[in-house]
Structures are given as structure tokens and as C-alpha cells.
XYZ file of C-alpha atoms in Angstrom:
669
model
C -26.222 -72.910 -77.479
C -26.788 -76.624 -77.869
C -27.515 -78.831 -74.852
C -24.347 -79.946 -73.134
C -22.135 -77.406 -74.886
C -19.655 -76.063 -72.341
C -19.746 -72.297 -71.931
C -16.962 -71.769 -69.403
C -15.789 -68.215 -69.860
C -12.127 -67.321 -70.064
C -12.632 -64.542 -67.483
C -14.828 -64.357 -64.404
C -15.920 -61.307 -62.423
C -17.574 -61.665 -59.005
C -19.454 -58.718 -57.518
C -20.708 -58.676 -53.935
C -22.890 -55.703 -53.002
C -22.992 -55.070 -49.266
C -24.574 -52.390 -47.143
C -21.308 -50.451 -46.850
C -18.944 -51.654 -49.588
C -19.242 -53.230 -53.033
C -16.503 -55.808 -53.635
C -15.215 -56.998 -57.002
C -12.831 -59.847 -57.869
C -11.727 -60.327 -61.476
C -10.185 -63.640 -62.550
C -8.397 -62.914 -65.824
C -5.359 -64.498 -67.472
C -4.752 -66.742 -64.487
C -4.686 -64.080 -61.777
C -7.128 -62.299 -59.482
C -7.562 -58.527 -59.227
C -9.384 -57.002 -56.242
C -11.370 -53.788 -55.951
C -13.382 -52.409 -53.044
C -15.488 -49.253 -53.306
C -18.355 -47.678 -51.324
C -21.839 -48.968 -52.055
C -24.548 -46.647 -53.353
C -27.635 -47.596 -51.283
C -29.974 -45.272 -53.192
C -29.130 -47.118 -56.414
C -26.935 -50.235 -55.876
C -26.395 -50.580 -59.629
C -24.340 -47.364 -59.711
C -21.528 -48.836 -57.591
C -21.721 -52.155 -59.457
C -21.414 -50.581 -62.911
C -18.732 -48.115 -61.806
C -16.757 -50.967 -60.270
C -16.978 -53.054 -63.445
C -15.626 -50.206 -65.571
C -12.850 -49.424 -63.114
C -11.583 -52.960 -62.508
C -11.541 -53.780 -66.235
C -9.667 -50.536 -66.918
C -7.062 -51.436 -64.291
C -6.359 -54.698 -66.155
C -6.667 -53.033 -69.605
C -9.424 -55.551 -70.297
C -12.331 -53.334 -71.344
C -12.802 -55.426 -74.475
C -14.092 -58.327 -72.366
C -17.542 -56.738 -72.210
C -17.736 -56.673 -75.993
C -16.101 -60.004 -76.763
C -18.454 -62.117 -74.649
C -15.520 -63.711 -72.829
C -16.508 -62.245 -69.456
C -18.895 -64.042 -67.127
C -20.291 -62.089 -64.179
C -21.407 -63.704 -60.914
C -23.318 -61.251 -58.745
C -24.459 -61.338 -55.146
C -27.090 -58.692 -54.575
C -28.800 -57.324 -51.468
C -31.593 -55.737 -53.526
C -34.156 -58.454 -52.714
C -33.271 -58.543 -49.021
C -33.408 -54.780 -48.640
C -36.766 -54.530 -50.403
C -38.265 -56.970 -47.881
C -36.590 -55.391 -44.855
C -37.513 -51.850 -45.846
C -40.971 -52.763 -47.215
C -40.199 -51.115 -50.550
C -41.546 -53.773 -52.882
C -44.412 -53.855 -55.360
C -48.174 -53.582 -54.885
C -49.088 -57.270 -54.823
C -52.461 -58.891 -55.438
C -53.027 -62.465 -54.241
C -55.335 -64.912 -56.031
C -56.289 -67.864 -53.837
C -59.209 -70.149 -53.024
C -62.387 -68.588 -51.684
C -62.310 -68.720 -47.901
C -58.491 -68.792 -47.737
C -57.827 -65.097 -48.339
C -56.604 -64.621 -44.756
C -54.019 -67.407 -44.589
C -51.262 -64.757 -44.566
C -52.652 -63.152 -41.408
C -53.717 -66.318 -39.596
C -50.323 -67.942 -40.138
C -49.469 -70.584 -37.552
C -51.198 -68.694 -34.737
C -47.945 -68.676 -32.793
C -46.876 -65.871 -30.462
C -44.027 -63.844 -31.976
C -43.056 -62.476 -28.547
C -43.676 -65.128 -25.918
C -44.003 -62.869 -22.855
C -45.515 -59.742 -24.449
C -49.044 -58.972 -23.285
C -49.837 -57.821 -26.824
C -47.630 -59.477 -29.438
C -46.588 -57.608 -32.561
C -46.543 -59.288 -35.945
C -45.403 -57.482 -39.111
C -48.318 -56.678 -41.417
C -48.817 -58.937 -44.464
C -47.216 -57.915 -47.739
C -50.673 -57.950 -49.380
C -53.488 -55.662 -48.215
C -56.781 -57.376 -47.386
C -58.534 -55.649 -50.299
C -55.942 -57.066 -52.674
C -56.602 -60.736 -51.820
C -59.060 -62.265 -54.253
C -60.778 -65.614 -53.744
C -61.903 -67.852 -56.603
C -64.057 -70.965 -56.568
C -62.629 -74.353 -57.445
C -60.929 -76.893 -55.218
C -58.418 -79.738 -55.448
C -58.067 -82.503 -52.897
C -54.849 -83.334 -51.048
C -54.146 -86.071 -53.610
C -54.496 -83.601 -56.511
C -57.931 -84.810 -57.614
C -60.436 -82.171 -58.656
C -63.259 -81.693 -56.170
C -64.707 -78.526 -57.698
C -63.741 -77.113 -61.125
C -62.720 -73.517 -61.681
C -65.454 -71.162 -62.880
C -64.593 -69.915 -66.423
C -66.614 -66.721 -65.876
C -64.619 -65.936 -62.712
C -61.357 -66.458 -64.576
C -62.454 -64.153 -67.396
C -63.378 -61.475 -64.840
C -60.007 -61.611 -63.015
C -57.859 -59.308 -65.240
C -60.051 -56.195 -64.703
C -60.044 -56.839 -60.938
C -56.227 -56.851 -60.988
C -55.757 -53.673 -63.036
C -54.038 -51.880 -60.123
C -51.590 -54.723 -59.467
C -47.840 -54.320 -60.010
C -47.283 -58.020 -59.346
C -49.549 -61.023 -58.760
C -49.163 -64.150 -56.619
C -51.258 -67.235 -57.353
C -51.577 -69.750 -54.516
C -54.293 -72.425 -54.669
C -54.870 -75.361 -52.368
C -52.839 -78.523 -52.986
C -51.195 -77.226 -56.161
C -48.052 -79.149 -55.140
C -49.991 -82.331 -55.944
C -51.562 -81.006 -59.150
C -50.771 -77.601 -60.697
C -53.671 -77.631 -63.176
C -55.783 -74.979 -61.408
C -52.857 -72.602 -60.874
C -51.809 -72.995 -64.492
C -55.344 -72.147 -65.630
C -55.376 -69.014 -63.452
C -51.950 -68.014 -64.747
C -53.153 -68.405 -68.340
C -56.177 -66.219 -67.607
C -53.920 -63.513 -66.133
C -51.494 -63.259 -69.055
C -53.262 -60.154 -70.510
C -52.369 -57.984 -67.488
C -48.622 -58.023 -68.314
C -47.225 -57.923 -64.777
C -44.919 -60.465 -63.097
C -46.778 -63.624 -62.068
C -45.557 -65.743 -59.167
C -47.209 -69.175 -59.202
C -46.695 -71.305 -56.106
C -46.450 -74.631 -57.948
C -43.348 -73.234 -59.681
C -41.902 -71.297 -56.741
C -42.462 -73.870 -53.979
C -44.316 -77.114 -54.894
C -44.590 -78.253 -51.270
C -47.361 -78.648 -48.741
C -48.090 -76.296 -45.795
C -50.289 -73.562 -47.178
C -49.031 -70.717 -44.992
C -45.334 -71.150 -45.812
C -46.079 -71.691 -49.509
C -48.301 -68.607 -49.603
C -45.824 -66.460 -47.685
C -42.902 -67.483 -49.909
C -44.828 -66.961 -53.155
C -46.101 -63.558 -52.034
C -42.563 -62.534 -51.019
C -41.376 -63.496 -54.499
C -44.141 -61.395 -56.087
C -43.324 -58.477 -53.778
C -39.706 -58.187 -54.956
C -40.068 -59.452 -58.543
C -40.642 -56.084 -60.342
C -37.748 -54.402 -58.543
C -35.351 -57.290 -59.188
C -36.422 -57.541 -62.825
C -35.650 -53.849 -63.390
C -32.340 -54.113 -61.554
C -31.140 -57.211 -63.380
C -32.337 -56.006 -66.788
C -30.385 -52.782 -66.299
C -27.311 -54.745 -65.244
C -27.546 -56.950 -68.330
C -28.179 -53.977 -70.626
C -25.343 -51.788 -69.353
C -22.800 -54.600 -69.273
C -23.386 -55.402 -72.930
C -25.769 -58.319 -72.445
C -23.005 -60.747 -71.449
C -23.497 -63.911 -69.413
C -24.566 -63.088 -65.865
C -25.273 -65.497 -63.038
C -26.744 -64.560 -59.668
C -25.628 -66.117 -56.402
C -28.456 -68.094 -54.828
C -29.331 -68.450 -51.161
C -28.646 -72.206 -51.258
C -24.943 -71.818 -52.052
C -25.137 -72.198 -55.832
C -25.420 -69.780 -58.731
C -28.485 -69.485 -60.963
C -29.001 -67.845 -64.361
C -30.117 -64.235 -64.566
C -33.467 -65.106 -66.157
C -34.460 -67.347 -63.255
C -33.251 -64.807 -60.692
C -35.476 -62.200 -62.347
C -38.607 -64.376 -62.215
C -37.873 -66.175 -58.909
C -35.871 -63.550 -56.940
C -36.866 -65.077 -53.607
C -33.985 -67.502 -54.247
C -31.510 -64.589 -53.891
C -32.434 -63.218 -50.458
C -29.180 -64.501 -48.865
C -27.171 -63.962 -52.026
C -24.144 -62.204 -50.532
C -23.749 -64.106 -47.244
C -24.111 -67.425 -49.093
C -20.962 -66.666 -51.079
C -18.994 -66.231 -47.869
C -20.104 -69.568 -46.442
C -19.197 -71.377 -49.682
C -15.762 -69.734 -49.609
C -15.254 -70.637 -45.928
C -15.765 -74.322 -46.690
C -13.461 -74.088 -49.726
C -10.635 -72.443 -47.779
C -11.103 -74.668 -44.764
C -10.531 -77.696 -46.982
C -7.488 -76.104 -48.614
C -5.980 -75.597 -45.162
C -6.913 -79.068 -43.907
C -9.769 -77.854 -41.690
C -13.158 -79.551 -42.024
C -15.023 -78.403 -38.894
C -15.615 -74.688 -39.207
C -17.519 -71.710 -37.872
C -17.808 -69.021 -40.535
C -17.688 -65.473 -39.147
C -18.474 -62.736 -41.669
C -18.394 -59.233 -40.176
C -18.992 -56.420 -42.612
C -19.987 -52.819 -42.215
C -23.659 -53.367 -41.397
C -24.130 -56.860 -39.949
C -22.454 -60.116 -38.961
C -23.381 -63.442 -40.575
C -22.356 -66.730 -38.968
C -22.802 -70.351 -40.002
C -21.928 -73.806 -38.690
C -20.000 -75.968 -41.188
C -19.403 -79.452 -39.698
C -17.614 -80.715 -42.813
C -20.398 -79.696 -45.211
C -22.844 -76.861 -45.772
C -26.034 -76.937 -43.709
C -29.390 -75.890 -45.153
C -32.692 -74.865 -43.642
C -36.249 -74.216 -44.839
C -37.185 -72.071 -41.860
C -35.741 -68.757 -42.955
C -37.265 -65.369 -42.135
C -36.507 -61.962 -43.623
C -38.114 -58.960 -41.982
C -40.440 -61.321 -40.108
C -41.644 -62.938 -43.366
C -41.302 -66.766 -43.486
C -39.327 -67.935 -46.526
C -39.540 -71.713 -47.010
C -37.115 -72.209 -49.910
C -33.846 -74.097 -49.229
C -31.368 -71.646 -47.690
C -27.903 -71.981 -46.272
C -28.289 -72.034 -42.497
C -26.992 -68.529 -41.747
C -27.672 -66.542 -38.579
C -27.427 -62.746 -38.749
C -27.086 -60.063 -36.073
C -26.973 -56.298 -36.458
C -23.339 -55.860 -35.444
C -20.868 -54.544 -38.014
C -18.106 -52.020 -38.349
C -20.670 -49.302 -38.989
C -22.969 -50.248 -36.074
C -23.834 -47.166 -34.031
C -23.146 -46.964 -30.286
C -25.482 -45.178 -27.882
C -26.433 -45.046 -24.208
C -30.024 -46.154 -23.609
C -32.435 -44.480 -21.136
C -31.360 -46.963 -18.454
C -27.713 -45.958 -18.803
C -26.577 -49.138 -20.595
C -24.236 -48.995 -23.574
C -25.853 -50.364 -26.751
C -24.336 -51.123 -30.152
C -26.503 -51.593 -33.272
C -28.590 -52.778 -34.969
C -28.693 -49.279 -36.497
C -25.747 -48.743 -38.841
C -24.066 -45.743 -40.411
C -23.842 -47.831 -43.592
C -22.084 -46.488 -46.657
C -23.695 -43.062 -46.266
C -22.664 -41.263 -44.128
C -20.492 -44.069 -42.720
C -18.344 -43.955 -39.571
C -17.110 -40.594 -38.309
C -13.544 -41.509 -39.247
C -14.438 -41.744 -42.942
C -15.041 -37.990 -43.078
C -18.270 -38.264 -45.097
C -20.598 -36.655 -42.591
C -20.955 -39.390 -39.977
C -21.668 -37.965 -36.528
C -22.362 -41.004 -34.333
C -19.685 -43.275 -32.866
C -19.438 -46.667 -34.552
C -17.459 -49.855 -33.906
C -14.948 -48.761 -36.569
C -14.445 -45.424 -34.768
C -13.866 -47.278 -31.494
C -11.187 -49.509 -33.048
C -9.474 -46.491 -34.568
C -9.449 -44.701 -31.221
C -8.086 -47.776 -29.430
C -5.221 -48.040 -31.933
C -6.219 -51.441 -33.294
C -7.156 -49.938 -36.657
C -4.280 -47.849 -38.094
C -5.229 -44.607 -39.827
C -3.765 -45.858 -43.120
C -5.546 -49.237 -43.033
C -8.499 -48.413 -45.283
C -8.205 -49.454 -48.947
C -4.493 -50.080 -48.655
C -3.770 -46.593 -47.357
C -5.450 -44.845 -50.276
C -7.897 -43.325 -47.826
C -6.829 -42.142 -44.375
C -9.048 -42.494 -41.341
C -9.455 -39.342 -39.221
C -8.870 -40.169 -35.543
C -9.102 -36.523 -34.490
C -12.675 -36.267 -35.762
C -13.700 -39.112 -33.458
C -12.522 -37.360 -30.275
C -15.457 -35.030 -29.556
C -18.333 -37.475 -30.329
C -16.555 -40.211 -28.356
C -16.070 -37.848 -25.404
C -19.798 -37.070 -25.463
C -20.641 -40.773 -25.492
C -18.222 -41.299 -22.583
C -19.893 -38.483 -20.644
C -23.301 -40.106 -21.111
C -21.876 -43.447 -19.993
C -20.028 -41.909 -17.038
C -16.580 -43.080 -18.046
C -13.511 -42.095 -20.101
C -13.199 -42.087 -23.921
C -10.716 -44.994 -23.817
C -12.991 -47.072 -21.626
C -16.174 -46.341 -23.557
C -14.404 -47.212 -26.837
C -13.342 -50.529 -25.368
C -16.888 -50.953 -24.089
C -18.257 -50.481 -27.611
C -16.013 -53.302 -28.856
C -16.995 -55.520 -25.909
C -20.723 -55.011 -26.516
C -20.277 -55.837 -30.212
C -18.265 -58.937 -29.225
C -21.053 -60.078 -26.911
C -23.646 -59.810 -29.692
C -21.453 -61.767 -32.103
C -20.554 -64.378 -29.488
C -24.268 -64.888 -28.908
C -24.823 -65.431 -32.626
C -22.022 -67.997 -32.806
C -23.400 -69.832 -29.772
C -26.896 -69.972 -31.289
C -25.614 -71.961 -34.280
C -23.255 -74.206 -32.326
C -23.268 -74.583 -28.538
C -27.042 -74.137 -28.233
C -27.452 -77.017 -30.720
C -25.319 -79.276 -28.566
C -22.184 -78.956 -30.707
C -18.791 -79.102 -28.968
C -16.742 -76.443 -30.785
C -13.392 -77.164 -29.132
C -12.073 -78.781 -32.345
C -13.644 -76.199 -34.676
C -11.791 -73.392 -36.459
C -13.233 -69.899 -36.707
C -12.971 -68.661 -40.316
C -12.908 -64.863 -40.062
C -13.661 -62.707 -43.097
C -15.339 -59.471 -44.028
C -13.629 -56.146 -43.524
C -14.022 -56.111 -39.726
C -13.905 -59.776 -38.632
C -10.132 -59.913 -38.133
C -10.361 -57.218 -35.446
C -12.616 -59.422 -33.288
C -11.741 -63.006 -34.236
C -9.145 -63.860 -31.574
C -11.264 -62.496 -28.714
C -14.320 -64.411 -29.935
C -12.255 -67.575 -30.323
C -11.171 -67.189 -26.682
C -14.746 -66.784 -25.527
C -15.964 -69.812 -27.484
C -12.974 -72.045 -26.781
C -12.434 -72.975 -30.430
C -9.193 -74.457 -31.727
C -7.973 -71.378 -33.582
C -8.689 -68.762 -36.220
C -8.220 -68.878 -39.991
C -8.101 -65.562 -41.864
C -8.096 -66.311 -45.614
C -6.434 -64.137 -48.253
C -8.367 -60.982 -49.186
C -10.812 -61.435 -46.281
C -12.666 -58.226 -47.089
C -13.594 -59.633 -50.513
C -14.126 -63.206 -49.400
C -17.822 -63.469 -50.289
C -16.932 -62.415 -53.829
C -14.352 -65.215 -53.920
C -17.057 -67.661 -52.850
C -19.161 -66.548 -55.803
C -16.276 -67.307 -58.175
C -15.909 -70.889 -56.938
C -19.611 -71.579 -56.223
C -21.152 -74.383 -58.285
C -24.054 -73.956 -60.661
C -26.888 -75.518 -58.726
C -30.490 -76.542 -59.395
C -32.912 -77.984 -56.887
C -36.227 -79.656 -57.571
C -38.701 -80.870 -54.965
C -42.188 -82.336 -54.691
C -44.414 -83.221 -51.747
C -45.631 -86.842 -52.008
C -46.765 -88.048 -48.517
C -45.916 -91.730 -49.105
C -45.614 -94.292 -46.280
C -42.681 -96.698 -46.261
C -45.088 -99.608 -45.677
C -47.373 -98.891 -48.622
C -47.221 -101.374 -51.479
C -44.947 -100.082 -54.216
C -43.854 -97.046 -52.165
C -40.180 -97.678 -52.907
C -40.792 -97.748 -56.651
C -42.964 -94.631 -56.452
C -40.321 -92.678 -54.558
C -37.632 -93.789 -57.001
C -39.781 -92.848 -60.019
C -40.471 -89.331 -58.748
C -36.846 -88.759 -57.745
C -35.713 -89.822 -61.216
C -38.264 -87.482 -62.788
C -37.094 -84.545 -60.637
C -33.451 -85.334 -61.413
C -34.089 -85.519 -65.154
C -35.866 -82.144 -65.094
C -33.039 -80.454 -63.177
C -30.391 -81.953 -65.461
C -32.223 -80.877 -68.610
C -32.395 -77.347 -67.255
C -28.654 -77.355 -66.543
C -27.865 -78.708 -70.002
C -29.985 -76.028 -71.671
C -27.882 -73.442 -69.849
C -24.693 -74.947 -71.232
C -23.438 -77.082 -68.338
C -21.162 -79.940 -69.509
C -22.975 -83.254 -69.086
C -19.908 -85.146 -67.879
C -19.414 -82.712 -64.961
C -22.959 -82.901 -63.598
C -23.490 -84.636 -60.266
C -26.707 -85.169 -58.370
C -27.854 -85.845 -54.820
C -31.210 -87.194 -53.724
C -32.902 -86.491 -50.405
C -36.105 -87.359 -48.593
C -37.785 -85.217 -45.944
C -39.187 -87.943 -43.701
C -41.134 -88.180 -40.439
C -43.046 -90.601 -38.279
C -46.696 -90.754 -39.310
C -48.657 -87.902 -37.627
C -45.543 -85.903 -36.710
C -45.583 -82.212 -37.675
C -42.002 -81.763 -38.866
C -39.450 -83.695 -40.883
C -35.781 -84.604 -40.977
C -33.892 -84.626 -44.263
C -32.006 -87.853 -45.014
C -30.310 -89.371 -48.102
C -32.770 -91.152 -50.393
C -30.993 -94.527 -50.266
C -32.718 -96.600 -47.548
C -34.475 -93.440 -46.426
C -36.731 -95.074 -43.831
C -33.772 -96.641 -42.013
C -31.746 -93.462 -42.375
C -34.607 -91.506 -40.820
C -34.714 -93.783 -37.767
C -30.985 -93.252 -37.274
C -31.246 -89.478 -37.771
C -34.184 -89.224 -35.350
C -32.258 -91.103 -32.673
C -29.180 -88.928 -33.226
C -31.237 -85.712 -33.006
C -33.721 -86.583 -30.248
C -32.139 -89.535 -28.439
C -34.698 -92.202 -29.308
C -36.430 -94.029 -32.160
C -40.005 -95.356 -32.399
C -39.892 -98.958 -33.549
C -43.023 -100.195 -35.282
C -44.268 -96.708 -36.189
C -44.760 -95.962 -39.885
C -42.193 -93.668 -41.491
C -43.546 -91.279 -44.105
C -41.721 -89.665 -47.034
C -43.113 -86.130 -47.083
C -41.106 -84.212 -49.678
C -38.608 -85.580 -52.208
C -35.667 -83.377 -53.203
C -33.011 -83.525 -55.889
C -29.947 -81.318 -56.211
C -27.932 -81.224 -59.448
C -24.740 -79.230 -59.751
C -21.761 -78.556 -61.945
C -18.558 -77.429 -60.211
C -17.442 -73.831 -60.052
C -14.117 -72.411 -61.200
C -10.854 -73.691 -59.755
C -8.925 -70.629 -58.596
C -5.669 -70.443 -56.670
C -5.485 -67.176 -54.767
C -1.706 -67.218 -54.750
C -2.212 -65.195 -57.938
C -4.139 -62.446 -56.108
C -3.365 -58.885 -57.195
C -4.232 -56.336 -54.523
C -3.141 -52.708 -54.327
C -0.074 -52.348 -52.159
C -0.723 -51.716 -48.473
C 0.813 -48.572 -47.042
C 3.717 -49.472 -44.795
C 2.806 -47.050 -42.014
C 4.501 -47.180 -38.625
C 6.344 -50.278 -37.435
C 4.747 -49.963 -33.990
C 1.724 -48.265 -32.493
C 0.101 -47.757 -29.101
C -3.015 -49.828 -28.417
C -5.465 -49.508 -25.534
C -6.019 -53.079 -24.319
C -7.991 -54.085 -21.216
C -7.509 -50.796 -19.443
C -3.833 -50.363 -20.301
C -1.748 -48.899 -23.109
C 0.590 -51.375 -24.773
C 2.928 -51.323 -27.778
C 1.951 -53.441 -30.780
C 3.813 -54.269 -33.975
C 2.227 -53.177 -37.273
C 2.975 -55.544 -40.173
C 1.775 -55.576 -43.776
C 0.371 -59.003 -44.611
C 2.522 -59.319 -47.709
C 5.701 -58.886 -45.652
C 5.004 -61.825 -43.328
C 7.387 -64.705 -43.900
C 5.770 -68.049 -44.662
C 5.433 -70.436 -41.707
C 7.137 -68.043 -39.313
C 4.936 -67.047 -36.388
C 5.033 -63.660 -34.712
C 3.697 -63.111 -31.210
C 1.009 -60.622 -30.299
C 0.278 -57.896 -29.698
C 0.426 -57.283 -33.447
C -1.684 -55.686 -36.161
C -1.625 -57.143 -39.682
C -2.771 -54.727 -42.385
C -3.820 -55.388 -45.976
C -5.954 -53.851 -48.711
C -9.357 -55.183 -47.675
C -9.135 -55.813 -43.917
C -7.099 -55.559 -40.710
C -6.327 -58.400 -38.277
C -5.692 -57.850 -34.566
C -3.513 -60.435 -32.796
C -3.855 -59.678 -29.058
C -1.397 -60.532 -26.278
C -1.280 -64.270 -25.607
C -1.806 -65.114 -29.291
C 0.505 -65.648 -32.229
C -0.080 -65.326 -35.955
C 1.420 -67.322 -38.833
C 1.100 -67.077 -42.612
C 1.032 -70.429 -44.398
C 2.250 -71.330 -47.888
C -1.229 -70.677 -49.346
C -1.277 -67.141 -47.997
C -3.807 -67.761 -45.198
C -3.239 -66.422 -41.683
C -3.556 -68.746 -38.687
C -4.079 -67.338 -35.204
C -3.472 -69.596 -32.232
C -2.881 -69.236 -28.504
C 0.691 -69.094 -27.243
């Protein structure tokens, strides 16, 4: 493949692996085909590979795997789960002598402010596996003490038990020469190497060490997973959804898997912005409720990023979409705590055994079971009616939960939904109201298999303008992966003052160098040169401040003053502004896909009306298949809209309308 040669495939397949379901969307011959099947938590690749074979067979397109015309975009939870469950590799850390305990010292903050004895998760690297070497660089990258060649030669035998190695040396963001020398010395051990100057060339030793170690911890697992995926799909072109909202090539995902820790949720946020713009909505709250958790994000006209992510208590300082997650999903388990209060989640029934109603061995009441009992989730609503939900099986466990709570089955089921709503409302407030954002003119974009059952009630609680339910909401993250751009980011810490002589030229030179490197990488991967765009940013601060604000690179010092005043209410005239880290983002656009061509299995018609328990009373609600809704004709609630991948509940006092693009709009009467 020559640089700049366009490699746009004729067919695209997006695969989103969640805790409960694995979703696939195939774009082939101008139309989309959807497939949803249970995940296989013990081996996520099983559901992925089975889904690929099945969806291609349904379109009689099995030859795509052999012809090379199929491009796969995959969002995987493998990296996230390995960190959460502490099932990664045995990692050894090579660092400077005297800095072996940076992982444990951290920032010396209190993880639980009012706990007499705070609890912090143990480091990913045992103390005996942290090796110090002599040699030291200064903050400007100059060599203060050279590396000891004898120490380097002795390193491989000391790392013989390692499954993965992280190399983090002081000030390598300013000069990677020492880390590169250590990496060269470690090549004989033939295990994945994670070198901080490649993973995160930024200052702040703790965050850089934590992020590099996290990458090393999950690298062997992700390499095996992705190599198997490539091998069993015929070695075709595979991209992996990144946590920053863009896709990256499989080879980079295998060596730098830390960039995939929010792989699935990132696809949903990208899709929310895309569909908001299609429907003329720019100010959005994305609300993604699946089987295991709920992910929410603020989208005030553009995607927001953060460098303060945490997974399983481990700081991850790479650029991430600003997504907040709570343990409330359709499979979240309800219980009564020792104090008699009703609790929901964070424990989930997941894909195995799943909710009681699925009939796969689940024994504890979940949010899905509560909706089924209340009548808001018709028995034939799962997978377009191909799989019936068993309401009778829910009766006895729900009665036992009601007995523990001292109430009736109807009331405890409604209580389960209310508790889940409260958790999700709290998450939405964290990303909006608690940041000082007035959400009255925002639209809640509801997707994921369970979001439509809660969206209107949450919109009422928040006071947002309305609700948008896009087509195929249960496969929406997969759609986001189809349209996500190819994205590369480069960054470098510089610590340059705006008043220093030649600082403007120095900043411009480094930005141009970062941009050229990112563009060359994109061109090598086949991105068309004429479709590449770039953005330049500066993380700036007042001299001696501890944290930065990101601003556009053009007139960055002035932009910082304005951003500081907007964020904190004041500016400090006469105080030096410092450029801390320079960032460049280069992207090529994703596929242009109109979902009017969506092919979903037909939804079972079911009953025209059903009885729903709503706020202590039984009411009659209409049951309507989404495909039968007339365009631009609103129907009043109470109503239930069913489709292949999700169900939407329109409560009393609300109305629902399907627009010409196929999206549903819920608004108050």
C-alpha cells in the first residue's frame, strides 16, 4: 500500500461487544443489516466470530472475508474487563533507582475523604517486580548521569519471569534516549514492552507511570485476542475503536491497548453527536443504558475530552472522551440491604445467567424483570419477538423481594425502576448541572437496549427539552463505530512561557513536527491525503499553577486568559502564561451512512394494548411497532414502541413522533 492510496472498503462491519449483548451492523451494497446476540464473557471472541459468520450468511456475503472487501471496526471491552477484574499479565517495571514506589505514593490524596482508614487499590506491579536502574535526565532532557551498560546487560535475566514489561524513566517526555536504550537492552526477552515516551510523552511521573503500567498489564491479553480475531477472519483489515472517539489500526491497538479502554462507549457518544446533527440538535446529553451499566456524556455541540480517567481505580492519563459510568443497566440486580433499603446494582446478571425472564438460570430480580412485570416491556419485545420473555418466572423471586421490602410485588418492581432512575439521574447531573450547565435547551439522546424505557422519566427529572431515540438504538454504539473518523493524536510536554524570546516560533515548530508525524502515520495506513484535517491545541496555565486548560493553538496565551475567566470567573493580568503540553489531532472522516436503509428483523406485532402499572395504578397503554408509526404523526402516551433492538416507553403526559429520518422524538404534551 503506497502512502496516500485510499483503502476505503466496499463493505463495513461494526462489532460492539458489551457485557450482555454483542451487536453487529453490516453496511453492504448500500444498506445496513443488524444482528444482536448474547455475549460470551468467558471468551468474548466466540460471540464476535459467531456473529460475523451469521450476519454474512444472512446477506449471502460470506465471500467478503476472502475477497478483502470487508473492513471490520471493533469496539472491545477486553481491556476494560482485564483492568476491572485484575486479570492481566505479570508486569515488571523498570524505572530510575529511588523511584520504584511512585505507583504506591501516587498523589498522596485520600480516596475516601471521611474514612478513618482509606482504601486504595493495590498497584498492578508487585514491589518485588519494580527494578531501579542508575542514570538520570534533567527536566530539560539533558543527561545528568549516564546509564550503566553493565546494569543494562544484567536486566534480561532479572526479568525472566515477566509476561510484560513497562519502562518509565524520569523526564523521558523531554528526551527518550534512556528509555530507548533500556528497550533495546530488553529485546532478547521477547515479551511486550510498554515504553512511556511512546505511550504518554507528557510530564507528571505518577500519571505517566500508571498509564504505561496499565498498558503493559493488558497488552498480552489484547495481543492474543486481536491476533485471533485477525487470524479467524482471514486477516482482513480491522480497526479498533479508540477511547478518544476515533478508530486506530489493529497493530497499534495490540501494542498500545490502553487507548481502547472506553472502546464501546466511545462509539455511542460519536453516534449521538452524528444523529443530533442530522436531527438539528447540537446541545445533547448522551444516555447509553445497556445490560450492565449506563454511560452518559455531555455534548455541547462537540465532543468533550478528558485526561483524568480512571478504570478500576487506576489513573489513565491518555485523551479520553469525557464519559461518566454508573453500575445501572437492564441486568442490574435488586436487593434489600441490611438497613431495609432497596438497592439496585452495581452487580449485574450480565449475559450469563442474565435476568430471570430470559430463562437461562437467572434467579435474582433485575431491572429488566421489573419492567416486564410492570408491563412496560412486552413479552415479545426481545430480539424482535424471536425470544419470549417469561413473566411467570419472575413472580416468585419478585414476591420474595417484596416480602423483604415490606411491600407488594407491583410496588417493589416500580421501586426497582425508581432506584435505577435515581442512579442514572445522578450520573447525568454530574456531567451537566454540577458543572454549572443549564440543560433546559438540551436534548437527551437515548440509546442502548434499555434507555428508551427510562428516557422520558429522566428527561422530566432533569428538565431537558426532549428525548431523541435514534434508529436501531440497541445497536447505536456499533453505528458510531461505522461513522467514526480515523484519528491520530500526538503530544509533547514543552513547558514554554509566552514571554520567552522565540517562544511563539518554538511552539509552532513543535506543533508542525507533531502534525507531520501524525499525518505520515495516517498516510502509511492508506488515508487519502486530500481528506486529512488537523487541529492544534495547547494545554496552558498560569506560571506555578498545578493544572491546565486546553485551548486552540492560535493565540493560545490570549485564548487561555479567556478560557480561565469563563471557567473560574477571573483572569490574572500580568502573570506569565505557560504552554505545558502541545497536542495535535489529525483525522480522516468516517463512512457516510444513511440509516434509512436499515434492515432489521421484523418486530412481532403482539397485542395492540397492554396493562401497565404506573405510579401505583394500572393503566392501558398502546403497543406499536416502530416500523408502523406514520412519519410526523404524533401519538400520545401511554404507549410502548417496540423494535428489534430496544423498547421505548412513552408515559402519560408525553407524546412520541417519528420523523422522516426514522428517529423518534419524545416531548411533553
